[in-house]
Short mmCIF file of C-alpha atoms in Angstrom, two decimals:
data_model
loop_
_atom_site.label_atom_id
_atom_site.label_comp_id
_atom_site.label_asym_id
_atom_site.label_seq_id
_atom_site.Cartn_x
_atom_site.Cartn_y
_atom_site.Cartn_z
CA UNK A 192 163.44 49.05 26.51
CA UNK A 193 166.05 50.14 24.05
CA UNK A 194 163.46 52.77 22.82
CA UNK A 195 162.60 53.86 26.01
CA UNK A 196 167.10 54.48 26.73
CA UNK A 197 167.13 56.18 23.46
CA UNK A 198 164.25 58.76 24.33
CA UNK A 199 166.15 59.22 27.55
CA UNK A 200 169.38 59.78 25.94
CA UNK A 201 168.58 61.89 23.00
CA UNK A 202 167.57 64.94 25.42
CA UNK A 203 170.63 64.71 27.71
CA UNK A 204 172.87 64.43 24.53
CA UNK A 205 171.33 67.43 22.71
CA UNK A 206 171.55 69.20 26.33
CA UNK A 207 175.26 68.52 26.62
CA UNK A 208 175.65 69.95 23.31
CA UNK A 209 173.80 73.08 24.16
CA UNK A 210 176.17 73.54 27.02
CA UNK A 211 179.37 73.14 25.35
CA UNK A 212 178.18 75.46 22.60
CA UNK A 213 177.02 78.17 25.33
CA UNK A 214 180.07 77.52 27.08
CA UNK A 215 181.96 78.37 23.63
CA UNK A 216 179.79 81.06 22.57
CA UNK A 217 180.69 83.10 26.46
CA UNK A 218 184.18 82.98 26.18
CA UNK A 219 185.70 81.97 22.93
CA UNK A 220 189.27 82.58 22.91
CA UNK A 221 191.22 84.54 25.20
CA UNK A 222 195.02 85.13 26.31
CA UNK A 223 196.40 86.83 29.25
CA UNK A 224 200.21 87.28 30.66
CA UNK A 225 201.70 88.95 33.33
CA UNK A 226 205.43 89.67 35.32
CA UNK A 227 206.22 90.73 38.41
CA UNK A 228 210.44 91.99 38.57
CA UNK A 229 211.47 92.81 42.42
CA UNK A 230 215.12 92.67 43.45
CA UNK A 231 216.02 88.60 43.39
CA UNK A 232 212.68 88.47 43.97
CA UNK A 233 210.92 87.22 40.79
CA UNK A 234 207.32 85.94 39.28
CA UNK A 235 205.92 85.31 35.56
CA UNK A 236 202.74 83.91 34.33
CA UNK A 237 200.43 83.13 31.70
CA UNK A 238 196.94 81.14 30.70
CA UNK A 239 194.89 80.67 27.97
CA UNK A 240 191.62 79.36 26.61
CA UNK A 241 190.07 78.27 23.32
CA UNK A 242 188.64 75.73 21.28
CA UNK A 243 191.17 74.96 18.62
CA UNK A 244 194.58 75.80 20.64
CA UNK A 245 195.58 76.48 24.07
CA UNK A 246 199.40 77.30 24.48
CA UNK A 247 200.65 78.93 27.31
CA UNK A 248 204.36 79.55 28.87
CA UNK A 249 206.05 81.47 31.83
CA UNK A 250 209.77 81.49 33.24
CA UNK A 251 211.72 83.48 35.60
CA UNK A 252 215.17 83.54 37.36
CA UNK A 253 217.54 85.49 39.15
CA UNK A 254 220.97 85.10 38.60
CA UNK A 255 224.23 87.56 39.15
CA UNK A 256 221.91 90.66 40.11
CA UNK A 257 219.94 90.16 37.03
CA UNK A 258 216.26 89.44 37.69
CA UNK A 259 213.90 88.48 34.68
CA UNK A 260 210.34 87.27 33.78
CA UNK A 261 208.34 86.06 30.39
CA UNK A 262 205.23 85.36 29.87
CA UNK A 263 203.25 83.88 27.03
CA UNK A 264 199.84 82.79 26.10
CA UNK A 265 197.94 82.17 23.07
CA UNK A 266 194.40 81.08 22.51
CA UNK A 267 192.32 80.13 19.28
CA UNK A 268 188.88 79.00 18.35
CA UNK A 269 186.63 79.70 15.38
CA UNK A 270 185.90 83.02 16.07
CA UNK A 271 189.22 84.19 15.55
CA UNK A 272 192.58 84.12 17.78
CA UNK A 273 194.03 86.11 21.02
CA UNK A 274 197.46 86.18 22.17
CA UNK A 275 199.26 88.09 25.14
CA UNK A 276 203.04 88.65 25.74
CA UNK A 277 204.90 90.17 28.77
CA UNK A 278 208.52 90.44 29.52
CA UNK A 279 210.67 92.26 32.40
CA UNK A 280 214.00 92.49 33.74
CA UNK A 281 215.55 94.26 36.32
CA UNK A 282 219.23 94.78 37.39
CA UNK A 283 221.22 97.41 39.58
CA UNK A 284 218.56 100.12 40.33
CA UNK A 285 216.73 99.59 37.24
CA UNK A 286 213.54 97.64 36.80
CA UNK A 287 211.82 97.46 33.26
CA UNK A 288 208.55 95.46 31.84
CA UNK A 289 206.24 95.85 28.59
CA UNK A 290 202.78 93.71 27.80
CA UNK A 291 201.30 93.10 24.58
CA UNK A 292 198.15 92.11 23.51
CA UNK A 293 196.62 91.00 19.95
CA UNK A 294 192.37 89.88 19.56
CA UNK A 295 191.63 89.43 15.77
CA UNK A 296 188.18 87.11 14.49
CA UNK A 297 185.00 87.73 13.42
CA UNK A 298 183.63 89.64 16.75
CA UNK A 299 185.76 92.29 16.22
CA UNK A 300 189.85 93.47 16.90
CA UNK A 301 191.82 94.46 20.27
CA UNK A 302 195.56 95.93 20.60
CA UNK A 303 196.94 96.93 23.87
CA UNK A 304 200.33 97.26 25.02
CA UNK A 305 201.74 99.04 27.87
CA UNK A 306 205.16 99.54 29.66
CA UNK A 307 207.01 100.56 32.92
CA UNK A 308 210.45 101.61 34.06
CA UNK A 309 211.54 102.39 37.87
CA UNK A 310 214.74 103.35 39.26
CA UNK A 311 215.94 103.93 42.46
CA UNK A 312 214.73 102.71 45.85
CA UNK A 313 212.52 99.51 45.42
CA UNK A 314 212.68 99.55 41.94
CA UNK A 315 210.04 96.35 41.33
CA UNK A 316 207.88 96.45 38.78
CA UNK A 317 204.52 94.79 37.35
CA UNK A 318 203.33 94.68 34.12
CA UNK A 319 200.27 92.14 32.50
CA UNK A 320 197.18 92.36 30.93
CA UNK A 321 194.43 90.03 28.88
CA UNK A 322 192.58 89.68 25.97
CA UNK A 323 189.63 87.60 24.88
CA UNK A 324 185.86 87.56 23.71
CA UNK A 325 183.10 86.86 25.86
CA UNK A 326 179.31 87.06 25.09
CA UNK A 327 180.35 88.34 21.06
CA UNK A 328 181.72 91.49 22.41
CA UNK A 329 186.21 91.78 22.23
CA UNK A 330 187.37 93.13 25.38
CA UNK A 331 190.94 93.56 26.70
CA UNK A 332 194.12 95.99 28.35
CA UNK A 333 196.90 96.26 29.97
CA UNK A 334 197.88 97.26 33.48
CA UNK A 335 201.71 98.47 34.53
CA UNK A 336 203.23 99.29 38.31
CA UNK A 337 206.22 100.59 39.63
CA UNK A 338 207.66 101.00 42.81
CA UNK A 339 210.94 102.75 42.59
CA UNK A 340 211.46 106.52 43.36
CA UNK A 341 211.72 107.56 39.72
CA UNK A 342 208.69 105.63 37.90
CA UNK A 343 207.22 106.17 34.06
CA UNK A 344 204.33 103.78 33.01
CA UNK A 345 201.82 104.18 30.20
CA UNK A 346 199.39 102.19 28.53
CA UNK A 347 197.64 102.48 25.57
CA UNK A 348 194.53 100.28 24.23
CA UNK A 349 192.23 100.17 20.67
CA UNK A 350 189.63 98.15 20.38
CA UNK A 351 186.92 97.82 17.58
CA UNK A 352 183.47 95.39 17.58
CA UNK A 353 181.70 94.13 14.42
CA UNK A 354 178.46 93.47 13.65
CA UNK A 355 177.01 90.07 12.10
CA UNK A 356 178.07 91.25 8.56
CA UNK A 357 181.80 91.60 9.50
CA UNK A 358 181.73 95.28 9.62
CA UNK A 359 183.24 97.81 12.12
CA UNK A 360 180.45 99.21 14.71
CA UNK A 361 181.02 102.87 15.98
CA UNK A 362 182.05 104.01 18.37
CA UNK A 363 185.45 102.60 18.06
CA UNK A 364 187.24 102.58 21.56
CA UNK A 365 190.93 104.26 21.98
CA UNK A 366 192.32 105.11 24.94
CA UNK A 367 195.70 106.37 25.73
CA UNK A 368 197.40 107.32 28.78
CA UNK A 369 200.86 108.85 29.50
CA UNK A 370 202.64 108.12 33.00
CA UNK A 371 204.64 110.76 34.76
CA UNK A 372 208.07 110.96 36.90
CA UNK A 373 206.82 110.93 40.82
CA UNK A 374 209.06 111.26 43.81
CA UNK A 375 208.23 108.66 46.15
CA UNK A 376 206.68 105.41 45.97
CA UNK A 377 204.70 105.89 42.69
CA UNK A 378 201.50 103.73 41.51
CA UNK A 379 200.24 103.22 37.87
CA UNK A 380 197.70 101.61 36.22
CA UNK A 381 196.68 102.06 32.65
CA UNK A 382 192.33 102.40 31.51
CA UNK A 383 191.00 99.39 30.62
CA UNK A 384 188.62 99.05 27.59
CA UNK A 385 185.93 97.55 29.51
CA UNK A 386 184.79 96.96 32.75
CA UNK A 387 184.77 93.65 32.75
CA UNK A 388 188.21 93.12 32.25
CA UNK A 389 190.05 90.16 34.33
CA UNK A 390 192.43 92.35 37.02
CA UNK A 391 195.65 90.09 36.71
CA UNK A 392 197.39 91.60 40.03
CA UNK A 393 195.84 91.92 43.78
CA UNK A 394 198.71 93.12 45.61
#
């Protein structure tokens, strides 16, 4: 009997272990963060995943006509770490936010950061963006929104995979973008490094 359980339970533990490597091996760390600045109208956020740490924090208030938002994630495992920052604050007719975000480990490196200002009318902005590795391949950007009358956003992303051996693979991928001053309600969003990049707004 007990050889028969052991035969049983040898295959499911070695399948469980498959799994949670698999699991692992898809998404390994990652880091995202994102603010949303409207007039006393205010939202933050932030999440995280990895093996070895998961450490994410958000906050916002409004208080005397100041509005503000901070996000903050950070996510480790043993192919390297991923972190992801945003921060905004509006007050008067101004509305400002910036992103950051920071992939370094053995699959490769990611930087992307990306900002917005908007005056005038509505004058919320949005601002976020992600990081993380999933399959062995580094992916991440940034995304950045205004809504004023007067609105500048850009965004700008560099990301670089490695091969087995720990070396850079070509072609490395930089993008850059440059926002412009719109009358009107103006919309931006900043390129993205891959398609498979988690959208952190549906508005």
């Amino acid at each position: 009997m007990k050889r028969l359980t052991l035969r049983i339970a040898a295959p499911a533990v070695l399948f469980a272990l498959v799994l949670a490597l698999s699991a692992t091996n898809v998404s390994a760390q990652s880091a995202g963060s994102w603010v949303d600045i409207g007039r006393g109208k205010v939202g933050a956020g932030a999440n995280a995943s990895g093996s070895m740490l998961q450490f994410a924090k958000s906050k916002s208030k409004s208080k005397n006509g100041v509005d503000f938002g901070h996000g903050f994630a950070v996510g480790a495992g043993p192919d390297g770490i991923a972190l992801s920052n945003s921060i905004g604050v509006g007050g008067g007719p101004v509305g400002a936010a910036h992103n950051l975000q920071l992939n370094i480990g053995r699959n490769g490196t990611h930087v992307s950061h990306g900002g917005v200002v908007s005056e005038g009318g509505n004058r919320r902005v949005i601002s976020g963006g992600s990081t993380g590795v999933r399959n062995g391949q580094v992916y991440g950007g940034s995304q950045s929104t205004g809504f004023g009358t007067n609105t500048k956003a850009y965004s700008k992303s560099h990301t670089r995979q490695f091969n087995n051996y720990g070396f850079p693979q070509q072609p490395t991928q930089v993008q850059s973008s440059q926002g412009q001053y719109f009358q009107g309600q103006s919309t931006y969003r900043g390129p993205r490094t891959q398609r498979n990049v988690i959208r952190m707004f549906h508005r």
